[in-house]
Amino acid sequence: MNNLVVYNHGKDSIPWGEKALALAEVAEDRGFEFISPDYQASNDPEWRVDRLLAMDLHGYERIVLAGSSMGAYVATVAAETIKPHGLFLIAPAFYLPGYARDRFAPGTENIEVFHGWQDDVVPPENAWRFCREHRARLHVLDSDHRLLSILPLMAAAFDRFLRELAP
């Protein structure tokens, strides 16, 4: 396989939680290799960005960066350097105190964002602000920060997202 999805887990999450497992199944069905680095050693988002940028991602025809919450921030900041074919972001931790960046240059026009109306960690307005600036596809649904209640819908959207990236 020369297509790759790199999933970046959230601050207090694990590399192979429910979202990662659901997206991995979709990615593998679409012919993408799927990796989920373990960032549990540090809750510093910039440390996580550095870890992602240190990975050897050469040799892949298509790279998609995905992430949830802090992991979506990590994917987006790293995308400036990696220039992936797509970004799939779940409740992205944008415009929050303690994060070094509040301006982004994602390196791709293929961006899809999921966010919950009931998110009490990252306000939905933050996702809207990012999507408006970057003309990204935004889904705001009746769910909380983890978005597990809409996981089947998100997985179906991820399937379409990967299909649309095919040549």
Short mmCIF file of N, CA and C in Angstrom, two decimals, residues 19 67-70 72 89-94 96 99 113-128 138-150 154:
data_model
loop_
_atom_site.label_atom_id
_atom_site.label_comp_id
_atom_site.label_asym_id
_atom_site.label_seq_id
_atom_site.Cartn_x
_atom_site.Cartn_y
_atom_site.Cartn_z
N LYS A 19 -12.61 5.83 18.21
CA LYS A 19 -12.55 6.59 16.95
C LYS A 19 -11.45 6.05 16.05
N GLY A 67 -7.21 13.52 13.18
CA GLY A 67 -6.95 13.70 14.59
C GLY A 67 -8.19 14.16 15.33
N SER A 68 -8.16 13.93 16.63
CA SER A 68 -9.26 14.31 17.50
C SER A 68 -8.75 15.27 18.56
N SER A 69 -9.43 16.40 18.73
CA SER A 69 -9.14 17.39 19.75
C SER A 69 -7.69 17.88 19.64
N MET A 70 -6.85 17.66 20.65
CA MET A 70 -5.46 18.07 20.54
C MET A 70 -4.80 17.41 19.33
N ALA A 72 -6.16 16.81 16.49
CA ALA A 72 -6.53 17.56 15.29
C ALA A 72 -5.66 18.80 15.16
N LEU A 89 -10.60 16.18 10.65
CA LEU A 89 -10.45 16.70 12.00
C LEU A 89 -11.72 16.52 12.82
N ILE A 90 -11.55 16.06 14.06
CA ILE A 90 -12.65 15.77 14.96
C ILE A 90 -12.51 16.67 16.19
N ALA A 91 -13.50 17.54 16.42
CA ALA A 91 -13.49 18.46 17.57
C ALA A 91 -12.12 19.10 17.76
N PRO A 92 -11.61 19.77 16.71
CA PRO A 92 -10.25 20.30 16.78
C PRO A 92 -10.06 21.33 17.89
N ALA A 93 -8.96 21.18 18.62
CA ALA A 93 -8.63 22.08 19.73
C ALA A 93 -7.94 23.33 19.17
N PHE A 94 -8.73 24.19 18.52
CA PHE A 94 -8.21 25.42 17.94
C PHE A 94 -8.59 26.60 18.82
N LEU A 96 -7.41 27.85 21.62
CA LEU A 96 -7.55 27.63 23.06
C LEU A 96 -6.31 28.13 23.79
N TYR A 99 -2.13 26.79 23.80
CA TYR A 99 -1.67 26.28 22.50
C TYR A 99 -0.88 27.39 21.82
N VAL A 113 -14.27 18.67 8.84
CA VAL A 113 -14.27 18.85 10.29
C VAL A 113 -15.61 18.40 10.87
N PHE A 114 -15.53 17.63 11.96
CA PHE A 114 -16.71 17.24 12.73
C PHE A 114 -16.61 17.88 14.10
N HIS A 115 -17.75 18.40 14.58
CA HIS A 115 -17.77 19.03 15.90
C HIS A 115 -19.14 18.81 16.52
N GLY A 116 -19.22 18.84 17.83
CA GLY A 116 -20.48 18.64 18.52
C GLY A 116 -21.05 19.95 19.06
N TRP A 117 -22.36 20.12 18.90
CA TRP A 117 -23.01 21.31 19.46
C TRP A 117 -22.86 21.35 20.98
N GLN A 118 -22.79 20.17 21.62
CA GLN A 118 -22.72 20.10 23.09
C GLN A 118 -21.29 20.01 23.61
N ASP A 119 -20.31 20.31 22.77
CA ASP A 119 -18.91 20.23 23.17
C ASP A 119 -18.64 21.26 24.26
N ASP A 120 -18.24 20.78 25.45
CA ASP A 120 -17.93 21.70 26.54
C ASP A 120 -16.43 21.84 26.77
N VAL A 121 -15.63 21.30 25.83
CA VAL A 121 -14.17 21.42 25.89
C VAL A 121 -13.69 22.45 24.87
N VAL A 122 -14.16 22.33 23.64
CA VAL A 122 -13.81 23.26 22.56
C VAL A 122 -15.13 23.81 22.00
N PRO A 123 -15.36 25.09 22.10
CA PRO A 123 -16.61 25.65 21.59
C PRO A 123 -16.78 25.40 20.08
N PRO A 124 -17.99 25.06 19.64
CA PRO A 124 -18.23 24.84 18.21
C PRO A 124 -17.86 26.06 17.36
N GLU A 125 -17.93 27.25 17.94
CA GLU A 125 -17.57 28.47 17.22
C GLU A 125 -16.12 28.43 16.73
N ASN A 126 -15.26 27.72 17.47
CA ASN A 126 -13.85 27.64 17.09
C ASN A 126 -13.69 26.84 15.79
N ALA A 127 -14.45 25.76 15.66
CA ALA A 127 -14.40 24.97 14.43
C ALA A 127 -14.95 25.79 13.26
N TRP A 128 -16.04 26.50 13.52
CA TRP A 128 -16.64 27.32 12.46
C TRP A 128 -15.64 28.38 11.99
N LEU A 138 -17.69 21.50 7.08
CA LEU A 138 -17.94 21.43 8.52
C LEU A 138 -19.26 20.72 8.80
N HIS A 139 -19.22 19.77 9.74
CA HIS A 139 -20.41 19.08 10.23
C HIS A 139 -20.50 19.39 11.72
N VAL A 140 -21.55 20.08 12.14
CA VAL A 140 -21.78 20.31 13.57
C VAL A 140 -23.05 19.56 13.92
N LEU A 141 -22.90 18.58 14.80
CA LEU A 141 -24.00 17.67 15.10
C LEU A 141 -24.30 17.65 16.60
N ASP A 142 -25.43 17.08 16.94
CA ASP A 142 -25.88 17.02 18.33
C ASP A 142 -25.10 15.94 19.08
N SER A 143 -23.91 16.31 19.52
CA SER A 143 -23.05 15.38 20.25
C SER A 143 -22.15 16.19 21.17
N ASP A 144 -21.38 15.47 21.98
CA ASP A 144 -20.45 16.13 22.90
C ASP A 144 -19.05 16.15 22.29
N HIS A 145 -18.05 16.44 23.11
CA HIS A 145 -16.68 16.57 22.63
C HIS A 145 -16.14 15.27 22.02
N ARG A 146 -16.50 14.15 22.60
CA ARG A 146 -15.96 12.88 22.11
C ARG A 146 -16.60 12.43 20.80
N LEU A 147 -17.81 12.86 20.53
CA LEU A 147 -18.53 12.56 19.28
C LEU A 147 -18.78 11.06 19.06
N LEU A 148 -18.74 10.28 20.11
CA LEU A 148 -18.96 8.83 19.94
C LEU A 148 -20.39 8.51 19.53
N SER A 149 -21.34 9.37 19.89
CA SER A 149 -22.74 9.11 19.54
C SER A 149 -22.98 9.20 18.03
N ILE A 150 -22.08 9.85 17.31
CA ILE A 150 -22.26 9.97 15.86
C ILE A 150 -21.12 9.27 15.11
N MET A 154 -19.76 9.58 11.21
CA MET A 154 -18.41 10.09 10.95
C MET A 154 -17.60 9.09 10.13
#
